[in-house]
Each structure stands twice: as C-alpha cells, then as structure tokens.
Amino acid sequence: MDGLTTVHEDVSSRSVADAASPKFAPPRGRGGSVSRRRLIDRARATGAPLVSLAAPAGYGKSTLLREWAERDDRVVVWVSLDRFDNDPSALVNVLAGAFDRAVPGDERLAAVAALPMTGPAVLGRAAPMLAAAIELVESPFVLVLDDLHEAGAPACQDALEVALARIPSGSQVVMASRQVPEFLSRLRLDREIVEIGADQLRLDVDDARRVFETLDAVADDDDLTRLVAHTEGWPTGVALAALAARDGGHPVDIGGDDRFVADYLYRACYRALDADDQAFLRRTALLEHLSAGCCDAVLERDDSRGRLNELEHRGLFLVPIDRRRGEYRYHQLFREFLLAEFDRAEPGSGPAVHLKAAEWCEAHGEVALAIEHLLAAGDRRRSVRLVAERALGAYQAGELAAVARWMHELGPEAIAEYPPLVVLAGLRAILDGHAAEADGWARLFDRIEYDGPAELGLPSYDSARAMVRVIMWREGLDAATADAAFGLESESPSSLWHDQALHLVGWTRLLAGDVDGAVEAFERSSGQAELFGNADSIVLSEAELAIIALDRGDAATAAAHVDRGLTAIDEHGMDGYATTTLLLAVGARVAIRRQDGPAAKRLLARAMRDRGLCTHVMPVFAVKVRLELARAFVALGKGSTAAHLLQEIDDLVRVRPDLGTLLDDVAELRSSIEHSREVLGTSPLTPAELRLLPYLQTHLTIGEIGDRLFVSRNTVSSQLGSIYRKLQVTTRGAAVARAGELRLLG
C-alpha cells in the first residue's frame, strides 16, 4: 500500500462481501487524505480502457485508488499485489480469482480461476482464456491493480498484456505502480491509455491546507507555500509535516528525501518507545506478516497479541490484514525504517530471527513461508530438505513455478549437497520441458551415491534415481527394465511412489513385447494412484490401457479408459501438464471413432500445443505422444501432419535409439502413410514455433521475443516466417486470430 497521505488510515476495515480476502477488497481510510475527484472524473470521462498511476512511493496512489473504488458505481474488481504474485501463473490466477469473486456465477471466470497455470500454459492458454472471459463480462467494471510493481517480471508483464487485451467498452483497468508497467509502454501507439504521474499527484497549497485541517494541525499560508516547495508536493512529506506541526514542530522542518522521513519516524514514532517496544518493532520487521504466535516464537515471549493491538492503537503504521486483527503488516516505509534500525542496533542478528520464524512456520504448516525464512537466514541444509519434501505436493498442486524459484535461490551447489533434491530437480526439469537442465542434473546424480534415510513422502534416493533413469531411458531397454524392477521392489505398496514405479514397469514390459504383463502393471498403477490421489499415474496408465485396447480393436474399453483419464485431468486441474498429452492424443483417436469431430479437434489441439514439453529427456513418452497424434491425423486424412510428426519422432530416435517395440509401431505407421500419400493439410507448427506463438499476442519486438526465448533475432525471424507460411497469413494479428481458430491459443 503506497503513500502516507492518510497517515492514520484505518485499513483494517475491508469490504464486508470479501472480508476473508483482503487482497480483493479496498481498505477504508480516514484522516489526512486529499480528494482526487478531479483526476478520477477526468480519467473516467475518457473511457480509456487502461489508466496508469505511476509515481514513487508516498504519492498517494493507493489513496486515489480507494477513492475511485468508493465513487465508482460499476462493479469493482480490486487486487492488491505483493511479491508472491511476481510469477505469471500466480498473477493470472489472482486476477481470475478476483473476477470470480466480484462477478459470481460466471462459469467462464470460474473455469479460468481453477486452471493449474504452470509453465508455458500461462501465456499460451491461461492468459488468452482470461482475456476472452473478461471480454464477455456483462456488467461494466473497474479493475483496480494496486502495487503492480510487485509483478514486474518480464513474464508477468507479457501475461498482463495478453490478459488485459480485450477490456469491454464501458469498463476500465486502473493500475498503480512505482514505474510505468513495461507492457503499457509497448501499447502507447496502439491503444488509448490515460497516464497519471507524479506531476499530477503532487499536492498544491490548497491540498496541503486540507491535509493540515484534517489532521488538526495549524500552519499559515506562507508556511504551507514553503512546505510545498520544500517537499515538491510529495504527499507523504506534507502529511508528516502536518503531524510534526500538530505535535509542536514547525511544518517546514520536514525534508524532501527519504533520510529525513526516517529521521522523523525515529523522533516521532520510535525514540519515545521503551527499549522493549523498540526491540519488538525491530525484530518483527523481519516478518512480512505478523501473527501473535509467530511473534511470540521469534521473540520468545507470550504477550505479542496485546502488544500488536497496543502498537496499532498508538498509530505506529501497523496495518491489520484480517478482520479479527489476527495478522498485521507494517506500512512499507515504516518497515524499511525498522529494518535499517535493526541492522544498526543488532548487526548480524537477522539469521537467528529468520530461523525462529522458519521453525514456527514449519510447525504450523506454512511451509512456503518457512522456506522463505530459511533462505533469508542462509540455512541451505534445512531449506533443501523442506523443498524436497514439498516438491511432490507442489507439483500435484500446480506449484512448479514456486519450486523452480526455490531451487534457483538455493543454487546448484546447495542442491548437490542433498542428493534426493538433485533427483527431484532433474524430474522437475524433465516435466517442465527443460531438456538441457534435466541432462545436467542426470549427469550429476549418476555420480552421487547417498545412503541416507528416505524423507517423509519421498522415495529412497536409489529408488528415485532408478525411476528417473527409466523416464530418461538413456541406456536402452535392458537398463530401463532393471531400474524399473529395482524401483518397484524398493517402494512398498504404502509408498506414494509405488504407483509410479508400477507404471514404469508397465512401460518396460510393453516395450519388451509383454502386452499382458504391461496391462497388469498399468491397471495396478491406476488403481493404487486413485487411492492416493496421484492424478499423474491415473492419467498416464489410463492412456496406455486405452492405446492397448484400441490396438486390440476394443473401442468401448478404450473409451472407458479415456473417460477415466479425462475425469482425473478435470478434477485435479492438470490442463497444461506434459503428462496429459498422451491421454489427449489417444482421446482424439477415440473421439474420431465416435465420429465426434469437435471433441477430436479440441483434444488434438491441446495435445499438439503441449507436445513441445515432451522432449528427448523423456523419449518413450515423447515418441508415444507423437505416434498417437500421427495416428489420429492419419484417421482424419491429414497425412502431411502425420508425416511431420514422424519427422519429430526421427529426431528423438536419433538421440534415444533403443526403444524396443515402440520402433516397430513407428515403422508400421510410416509404412501405412507411404501407401497413402494424399496430402490434405499443411504442416503443423514445430515445438519451437509453438513456444514463439504466444508472444505474437504482445507488442514485443522480434529482438525482445528472442531475449525471452534465449534465441537470436534471426532465429525468431525464421520461425515467424514459417508460422506465417503454415497458417497462411501475413501479419501478427492474423496469425493470432488463425491460431485462436485452430485452438493453438486460448
């Protein structure tokens, strides 16, 4: 929340309709505020879909947003962003959730809010889906985004540009940030944007007089003129000067830089406190959220609830974040001041405080916050263990981005010190389509031996390593068969990884020609996965069983397996996961047999779009996905598309040649295509082109797109030309429209 224009704001009061979710409701303030009605009315009158408030901290942006929300008779969709939203999946999810709350009953918005939103699915699927849902909102609305600078990552800006591309007439998006959002700067030439900056938000003498009157402070016109000149109309400076004047100081004593603000906070709010209160404030400033229990644990005391209530009553910039006043946060400027005081008064003590906070968070199930505190404390040993324990649950919950961020902050050296996390890091890279990273982790865990005990919820190290080796299939069928058997033997039926071991055993049996043995393993895997709620194993095994049933001519059984797999995808929110692509492909084959053309096209579009996640580091699965897609396109008479998929298979087989009977299946399909060379379609987009496609929705230049994708400008130009040729278009807009028709976007 930005600005001290309302220094004594009572931000504890949230809208009654959404009291449990302060992120989605404007705070209610009192005292020291200056009406921004003229700015608001002027911006509303333009009808511009996008309104930007960009100014440094303390310019009253949040005060203006709150007044806008109070004055507007349209539906208000409020989102207060924080650093945990600086991830495209989290950002799109919170936007969809805000709309879902503000416009209840809209099934489109509810569907987007329920998406897992991980990895490349965000820009390619979730963001355009949200844009389409927003466009169809019937009631005029104003979407308020506060503290948008918290979501400043380039990927977040790209997602915002796509998600906010189709604001309906009569509605507006109002966003406050410390700098002009990157995506807005790309839109200035194409869209009407109202921009309000520091110059428009500065206070004049009349505004300063109103601030003084509201805060019961006295100053004559000469003093106010000098004050406004001194502070350059900075609202926080004016408000602090009014408080100083009310307490007997001179209004012009306030300085115009942050250092003077810190000096004032020290004199007016901090120096008068006793040593115990000062220590309480300094140490708890290391916590982003202050709960009584966590403060007690950190400070080794038992009176934090009363102390927090007292400090709030004394106006020390403590902001309640729930109605019951169970949790607080410090105003950002005050927290920065307190952190500086902590470093000055207690140098080197921060890690100890963070460790105590981590212990409390872990004990109370707040694992993500515990990891954050451990990382801040520099405790890599405990961090890696918590990340390892959280990894599987995070994957099942669609939180791959969070795990990736933790692993990035830990760094390769810290991960390498805890071998179970090395294996999980490799598995995450495999499932996220990061082939080079996965190969690097695989080379590392091949060299590491570890005989430590298995952690709660994790397989043993040797078992996990064996199962990842099967997935990567680097040494062929014989080695994979031995590793799969070892993994199954090592994981008891009560293990959360037993169903995955069964599935991998099914793979090796199938590729060795033992179809009946494979069926038995896949059925057991699916059954046990259903008991444990492991949706991945359900989807993977049901896909394999459906393929076998189709090969045996049993379309009804195949359809039953597909239906069970699709149900698991929907119930567990797995859309966009690499592991769903095989079921989607075989589901399209079943739909074709049912003569359900629309369903087949939908399933094919989803599988074709996500097949790029299936790389050579999961070769059996990657080949199977493309083989089933090719079979579906052959059934539709699209031989050229099937032939292109076979070329992709050839590229995979060159890297991993020993794929058992799977190569016979590929050869059989190739032969059937060569006997019917009728070409009825154009080549599909390659995985590289599919990665590029979502960026055509943005106003990024070719060079900027190259930076996003870590490729050269020439590579982007070449791929762009190929996309235009295959989609039979000549412009970016036409390519996006055609991709939408083909369900390659949205």
CSV table of C-alpha atoms in Angstrom, one decimal, residues 177 293 491 590:
chain,number,residue,atom,x,y,z
A,177,SER,CA,2.9,1.2,-9.8
A,293,GLY,CA,2.0,-16.8,17.5
A,491,GLU,CA,8.8,-48.9,-2.9
A,590,VAL,CA,-11.4,-42.4,-29.6
